[in-house]
Tab-separated table of C-alpha atoms in Angstrom:
chain	number	residue	atom	x	y	z
A	1	MET	CA	43.332	-127.168	-220.938
A	2	ALA	CA	39.837	-128.979	-221.169
A	3	ASP	CA	40.806	-131.605	-218.766
A	4	GLY	CA	42.179	-128.821	-215.967
A	5	GLU	CA	38.892	-126.876	-216.037
A	6	PRO	CA	36.826	-129.148	-214.009
A	7	ASP	CA	39.685	-129.348	-211.374
A	8	ARG	CA	39.835	-125.431	-211.235
A	9	GLY	CA	35.878	-125.431	-210.942
A	10	VAL	CA	36.029	-127.881	-208.122
A	11	SER	CA	38.604	-125.887	-206.372
A	12	LYS	CA	36.695	-122.434	-207.038
A	13	THR	CA	33.707	-124.371	-205.426
A	14	TRP	CA	35.302	-125.893	-202.301
A	15	LEU	CA	37.163	-122.709	-201.815
A	16	SER	CA	34.088	-120.447	-201.920
A	17	ILE	CA	32.178	-123.077	-199.154
A	18	SER	CA	35.335	-122.840	-197.234
A	19	VAL	CA	35.539	-118.881	-197.279
A	20	VAL	CA	31.705	-118.669	-196.133
A	21	VAL	CA	32.010	-121.204	-193.157
A	22	GLY	CA	35.366	-119.672	-192.081
A	23	THR	CA	33.953	-116.351	-192.128
A	24	SER	CA	30.931	-117.206	-190.279
A	25	LEU	CA	32.936	-118.781	-187.373
A	26	ALA	CA	35.551	-116.322	-187.570
A	27	ILE	CA	32.886	-113.464	-186.711
A	28	GLY	CA	30.588	-115.909	-184.211
A	29	ILE	CA	33.326	-117.456	-181.999
A	30	PRO	CA	35.216	-113.795	-181.077
A	31	VAL	CA	31.767	-112.507	-180.354
A	32	LEU	CA	30.778	-115.337	-178.206
A	33	MET	CA	34.110	-115.103	-176.233
A	34	LEU	CA	33.742	-111.348	-175.715
A	35	ARG	CA	30.315	-111.847	-174.602
A	36	ARG	CA	31.082	-114.635	-172.238
A	37	ALA	CA	34.243	-112.167	-170.553
A	38	LYS	CA	31.968	-109.191	-170.203
A	39	ALA	CA	29.190	-111.314	-168.710
A	40	ALA	CA	31.922	-112.572	-166.079
A	41	SER	CA	33.120	-109.083	-165.382
A	42	LEU	CA	29.708	-107.823	-164.710
A	43	LYS	CA	28.746	-110.863	-162.606
A	44	LEU	CA	32.392	-110.155	-160.470
A	45	ALA	CA	31.484	-106.686	-160.047
A	46	LEU	CA	27.814	-107.291	-158.891
A	47	ASP	CA	29.105	-109.742	-156.450
A	48	ASN	CA	31.917	-107.542	-154.969
A	49	PRO	CA	31.003	-103.947	-155.157
A	50	SER	CA	33.442	-101.480	-154.325
A	51	ALA	CA	33.438	-99.901	-150.693
A	52	ALA	CA	32.467	-96.354	-150.028
A	53	PRO	CA	35.232	-94.374	-148.992
A	54	PRO	CA	36.212	-93.920	-145.425
A	55	PRO	CA	34.775	-90.529	-143.539
A	56	ARG	CA	37.352	-87.855	-142.997
A	57	ARG	CA	37.891	-87.583	-139.058
A	58	ALA	CA	39.539	-84.309	-137.623
A	59	VAL	CA	42.466	-84.285	-135.061
A	60	PRO	CA	40.985	-83.941	-131.726
A	61	SER	CA	42.678	-80.845	-129.762
A	62	SER	CA	43.446	-80.610	-125.826
A	63	SER	CA	39.864	-79.039	-125.164
A	64	SER	CA	37.911	-81.191	-127.039
A	65	SER	CA	39.585	-84.224	-125.563
A	66	GLN	CA	38.795	-82.974	-122.010
A	67	VAL	CA	35.159	-82.414	-122.991
A	68	ALA	CA	35.007	-85.803	-124.473
A	69	ARG	CA	36.253	-87.426	-121.481
A	70	SER	CA	34.238	-85.604	-119.275
A	71	GLN	CA	31.236	-86.727	-121.304
A	72	HIS	CA	32.329	-90.009	-121.175
A	73	ARG	CA	32.353	-90.027	-117.465
A	74	ILE	CA	29.059	-88.466	-117.124
A	75	ARG	CA	27.088	-91.001	-119.746
A	76	ALA	CA	24.752	-93.261	-118.258
A	77	LEU	CA	24.869	-96.974	-119.045
A	78	PRO	CA	22.538	-98.649	-121.207
A	79	THR	CA	19.862	-100.056	-119.781
A	80	SER	CA	19.255	-102.988	-122.545
A	81	ASN	CA	21.435	-106.242	-122.300
A	82	SER	CA	20.886	-107.097	-125.806
A	83	PRO	CA	23.943	-106.400	-128.058
A	84	ASN	CA	23.979	-103.442	-130.580
A	85	HIS	CA	24.613	-104.716	-133.897
A	86	LYS	CA	25.736	-102.155	-135.994
A	87	THR	CA	24.538	-102.475	-139.755
A	88	SER	CA	26.249	-101.359	-142.723
A	89	PRO	CA	24.568	-99.215	-144.979
A	90	PRO	CA	23.547	-100.641	-148.101
A	91	PRO	CA	25.451	-99.718	-151.280
A	92	SER	CA	24.551	-96.607	-153.179
A	93	ASP	CA	23.666	-96.779	-156.842
A	94	TRP	CA	26.727	-94.681	-157.751
A	95	ASP	CA	29.147	-97.335	-156.342
A	96	THR	CA	27.438	-100.078	-158.492
A	97	SER	CA	27.600	-98.052	-161.380
A	98	SER	CA	30.926	-96.822	-161.044
A	99	SER	CA	32.063	-100.858	-160.333
A	100	LEU	CA	30.085	-101.655	-163.531
A	101	LEU	CA	31.937	-99.159	-165.828
A	102	ALA	CA	35.364	-99.967	-164.208
A	103	ALA	CA	34.859	-104.006	-165.119
A	104	ILE	CA	33.724	-103.093	-168.627
A	105	SER	CA	36.707	-101.057	-169.216
A	106	ASN	CA	38.987	-103.544	-167.500
A	107	SER	CA	37.362	-106.486	-169.981
A	108	THR	CA	37.796	-104.281	-173.337
A	109	ALA	CA	41.374	-103.860	-172.828
A	110	SER	CA	42.268	-107.392	-173.970
A	111	ASN	CA	39.367	-107.385	-176.602
A	112	ALA	CA	41.878	-107.062	-179.757
A	113	LEU	CA	44.150	-109.921	-178.634
A	114	LEU	CA	41.080	-112.003	-177.767
A	115	ALA	CA	39.647	-111.284	-181.294
A	116	GLY	CA	42.856	-111.809	-182.980
A	117	LYS	CA	43.155	-115.646	-181.519
A	118	ALA	CA	39.706	-116.501	-181.991
A	119	PHE	CA	39.917	-115.629	-185.765
A	120	LEU	CA	43.335	-117.598	-186.050
A	121	ILE	CA	42.046	-120.475	-184.445
A	122	ALA	CA	38.780	-120.845	-186.346
A	123	THR	CA	40.579	-120.276	-189.413
A	124	THR	CA	43.004	-123.111	-188.865
A	125	LEU	CA	39.667	-125.291	-187.636
A	126	VAL	CA	37.817	-124.287	-190.702
A	127	GLY	CA	40.865	-125.160	-193.145
A	128	VAL	CA	41.828	-128.230	-191.675
A	129	GLY	CA	38.031	-129.489	-191.169
A	130	ALA	CA	37.437	-128.608	-194.913
A	131	PHE	CA	40.623	-130.041	-196.112
A	132	ALA	CA	40.007	-133.486	-194.149
A	133	PHE	CA	36.253	-133.525	-195.091
A	134	VAL	CA	36.835	-132.745	-198.874
A	135	SER	CA	39.544	-135.391	-198.907
A	136	THR	CA	37.510	-138.077	-196.955
A	137	VAL	CA	34.555	-137.517	-199.396
A	138	GLN	CA	36.952	-138.033	-202.320
A	139	TYR	CA	38.512	-141.440	-201.153
A	140	LEU	CA	35.451	-142.867	-200.311
A	141	THR	CA	33.346	-141.972	-203.457
A	142	GLY	CA	36.296	-142.059	-205.957
A	143	ALA	CA	35.066	-138.807	-207.223
A	144	TYR	CA	37.542	-135.908	-207.658
A	145	THR	CA	35.630	-133.644	-209.693
A	146	VAL	CA	31.960	-132.183	-209.660
A	147	PRO	CA	30.890	-134.257	-212.671
A	148	ASP	CA	32.172	-137.633	-211.227
A	149	PHE	CA	30.605	-136.895	-207.907
A	150	ALA	CA	27.194	-136.262	-209.791
A	151	ARG	CA	27.426	-139.239	-211.881
A	152	ARG	CA	28.034	-141.395	-208.739
A	153	MET	CA	25.497	-139.975	-206.671
A	154	ARG	CA	23.152	-140.243	-209.562
A	155	TYR	CA	23.902	-143.972	-209.935
A	156	LEU	CA	23.643	-144.789	-206.237
A	157	ALA	CA	20.120	-143.023	-206.263
A	158	ASP	CA	19.044	-145.271	-209.351
A	159	LYS	CA	20.108	-148.609	-207.467
A	160	HIS	CA	19.368	-147.948	-203.885
A	161	LEU	CA	16.634	-145.530	-203.900
A	162	THR	CA	13.954	-147.212	-206.506
A	163	GLY	CA	11.061	-146.373	-203.884
A	164	LEU	CA	11.972	-142.905	-203.558
A	165	LYS	CA	12.224	-142.325	-207.282
A	166	SER	CA	9.177	-143.936	-208.068
A	167	ARG	CA	7.495	-141.756	-205.686
A	168	ILE	CA	8.885	-138.703	-207.263
A	169	TYR	CA	8.482	-139.813	-210.854
A	170	ARG	CA	4.971	-141.589	-210.286
A	171	GLY	CA	2.275	-142.074	-213.409
A	172	PRO	CA	-1.272	-140.967	-212.900
A	173	GLU	CA	-3.130	-142.118	-209.822
A	174	ASN	CA	-6.721	-141.060	-210.270
A	175	GLU	CA	-9.106	-140.740	-213.012
A	176	GLU	CA	-8.330	-136.924	-213.607
A	177	GLU	CA	-4.715	-137.227	-213.943
A	178	ARG	CA	-5.619	-140.085	-216.523
A	179	LYS	CA	-7.909	-138.259	-218.279
A	180	ALA	CA	-5.471	-135.014	-218.423
A	181	SER	CA	-2.798	-137.506	-219.968
A	182	ARG	CA	-5.187	-138.860	-222.425
A	183	GLU	CA	-5.946	-135.418	-223.702
A	184	ALA	CA	-2.216	-134.594	-224.435
A	185	VAL	CA	-1.663	-138.053	-225.778
A	186	PRO	CA	-2.663	-137.070	-229.744
A	187	PHE	CA	-0.108	-134.192	-229.705
A	188	GLY	CA	3.009	-136.435	-229.854
A	189	SER	CA	4.787	-138.686	-227.195
A	190	VAL	CA	8.538	-138.899	-226.898
A	191	ASN	CA	10.131	-142.330	-225.666
A	192	GLU	CA	13.614	-142.495	-223.993
A	193	GLU	CA	14.909	-143.872	-227.390
A	194	GLU	CA	13.483	-140.943	-229.525
A	195	GLU	CA	15.332	-137.518	-230.153
A	196	TRP	CA	13.572	-134.788	-228.202
A	197	SER	CA	14.012	-131.377	-229.668
A	198	TRP	CA	12.192	-127.741	-228.921
A	199	GLU	CA	11.180	-127.322	-232.636
A	200	GLU	CA	9.141	-130.765	-232.331
A	201	ALA	CA	8.099	-129.356	-229.115
A	202	GLU	CA	6.846	-126.091	-230.284
A	203	LYS	CA	4.753	-127.316	-233.311
A	204	ARG	CA	2.962	-129.652	-230.763
A	205	LEU	CA	2.319	-126.578	-228.347
A	206	LYS	CA	1.020	-124.449	-231.194
A	207	LYS	CA	-1.350	-127.057	-232.350
A	208	ALA	CA	-2.430	-127.689	-228.736
A	209	TYR	CA	-3.226	-123.972	-228.468
A	210	ASP	CA	-5.135	-123.857	-231.795
A	211	GLU	CA	-7.264	-126.362	-230.733
A	212	GLY	CA	-7.923	-126.660	-226.788
A	213	GLY	CA	-6.856	-122.873	-225.733
A	214	PHE	CA	-4.567	-122.094	-223.043
A	215	THR	CA	-6.015	-125.188	-220.695
A	216	LEU	CA	-4.917	-127.838	-223.371
A	217	TRP	CA	-1.450	-125.895	-224.098
A	218	SER	CA	-0.489	-125.964	-220.351
A	219	LYS	CA	-1.273	-129.910	-219.977
A	220	VAL	CA	0.906	-130.362	-223.521
A	221	ALA	CA	3.702	-127.999	-221.877
A	222	LEU	CA	3.862	-129.775	-218.635
A	223	ARG	CA	3.931	-133.030	-220.653
A	224	GLU	CA	6.805	-131.798	-223.040
A	225	LEU	CA	8.729	-130.588	-219.912
A	226	GLU	CA	8.185	-134.245	-218.367
A	227	ALA	CA	9.592	-135.898	-221.851
A	228	GLU	CA	12.710	-133.512	-221.867
A	229	ALA	CA	13.317	-134.289	-218.193
A	230	ARG	CA	12.930	-138.168	-218.932
A	231	ILE	CA	15.335	-138.036	-221.789
A	232	GLU	CA	17.877	-136.135	-219.797
A	233	ARG	CA	17.683	-138.795	-217.189
A	234	ALA	CA	17.872	-141.744	-219.195
A	235	ARG	CA	21.104	-139.948	-220.786
A	236	ARG	CA	22.689	-139.344	-217.370
A	237	ARG	CA	21.685	-142.696	-216.297
A	238	ARG	CA	23.745	-144.390	-219.577
A	239	GLU	CA	26.713	-141.950	-218.661
A	240	SER	CA	26.698	-143.216	-215.117
A	241	VAL	CA	26.489	-147.156	-215.952
A	242	GLU	CA	29.162	-146.724	-218.723
A	243	ALA	CA	31.276	-144.458	-216.080
A	244	GLU	CA	30.884	-147.311	-213.582
A	245	ASN	CA	31.946	-150.155	-215.924
A	246	ALA	CA	34.856	-148.297	-217.056
A	247	ARG	CA	36.279	-147.782	-213.231
A	248	SER	CA	35.291	-151.660	-212.679
């Protein structure tokens, strides 16, 4: 039972990551596709507005046709030789708005199908990508559980990132930091081989508060936290080295 618990923890961790990524893509891809479809429909409607309905024409009677022929005979010829170009009236606002509404109604007819396809494609891509990524990382690092992966990363950081490690866990650089370190020295120092405990730390903190007040207490508290972190790092480093030696 104890050996199976890390595997279940790893499965839950990767499952939660896959759910978050899949949900984000499943929501974002359909929205992007719908926005593009609506933009294309609106552009098409603006480029090709619907024409106005043709005007009604009454059927001419015999008397009206005779009057029209007589007017045609007595009408004077145009004096200008320039051709008469007939300009079409610009489309009205009503025609444009009606065409936009028609385009939007046509584009929303297949939204459900587009959303379903996008969700299926996004879920498939996320699942395949997550499985491939996890399998590749496990194969390259040789770590199939989260604790193994953490130990592997700490070992690589201690081995190849010594410059970064020295900058993070640096010693006192100026006189102020050295003075603060010297003030906290009389209240106990813990080496990596010594066993650090909160009981002893509480005694040292109480002594510092009684002798130097809150200022000295805060310096000693920071020193105790650094000592705890240093001992924890040393323990993890030993575990990483032992795990690497056992693997090799």
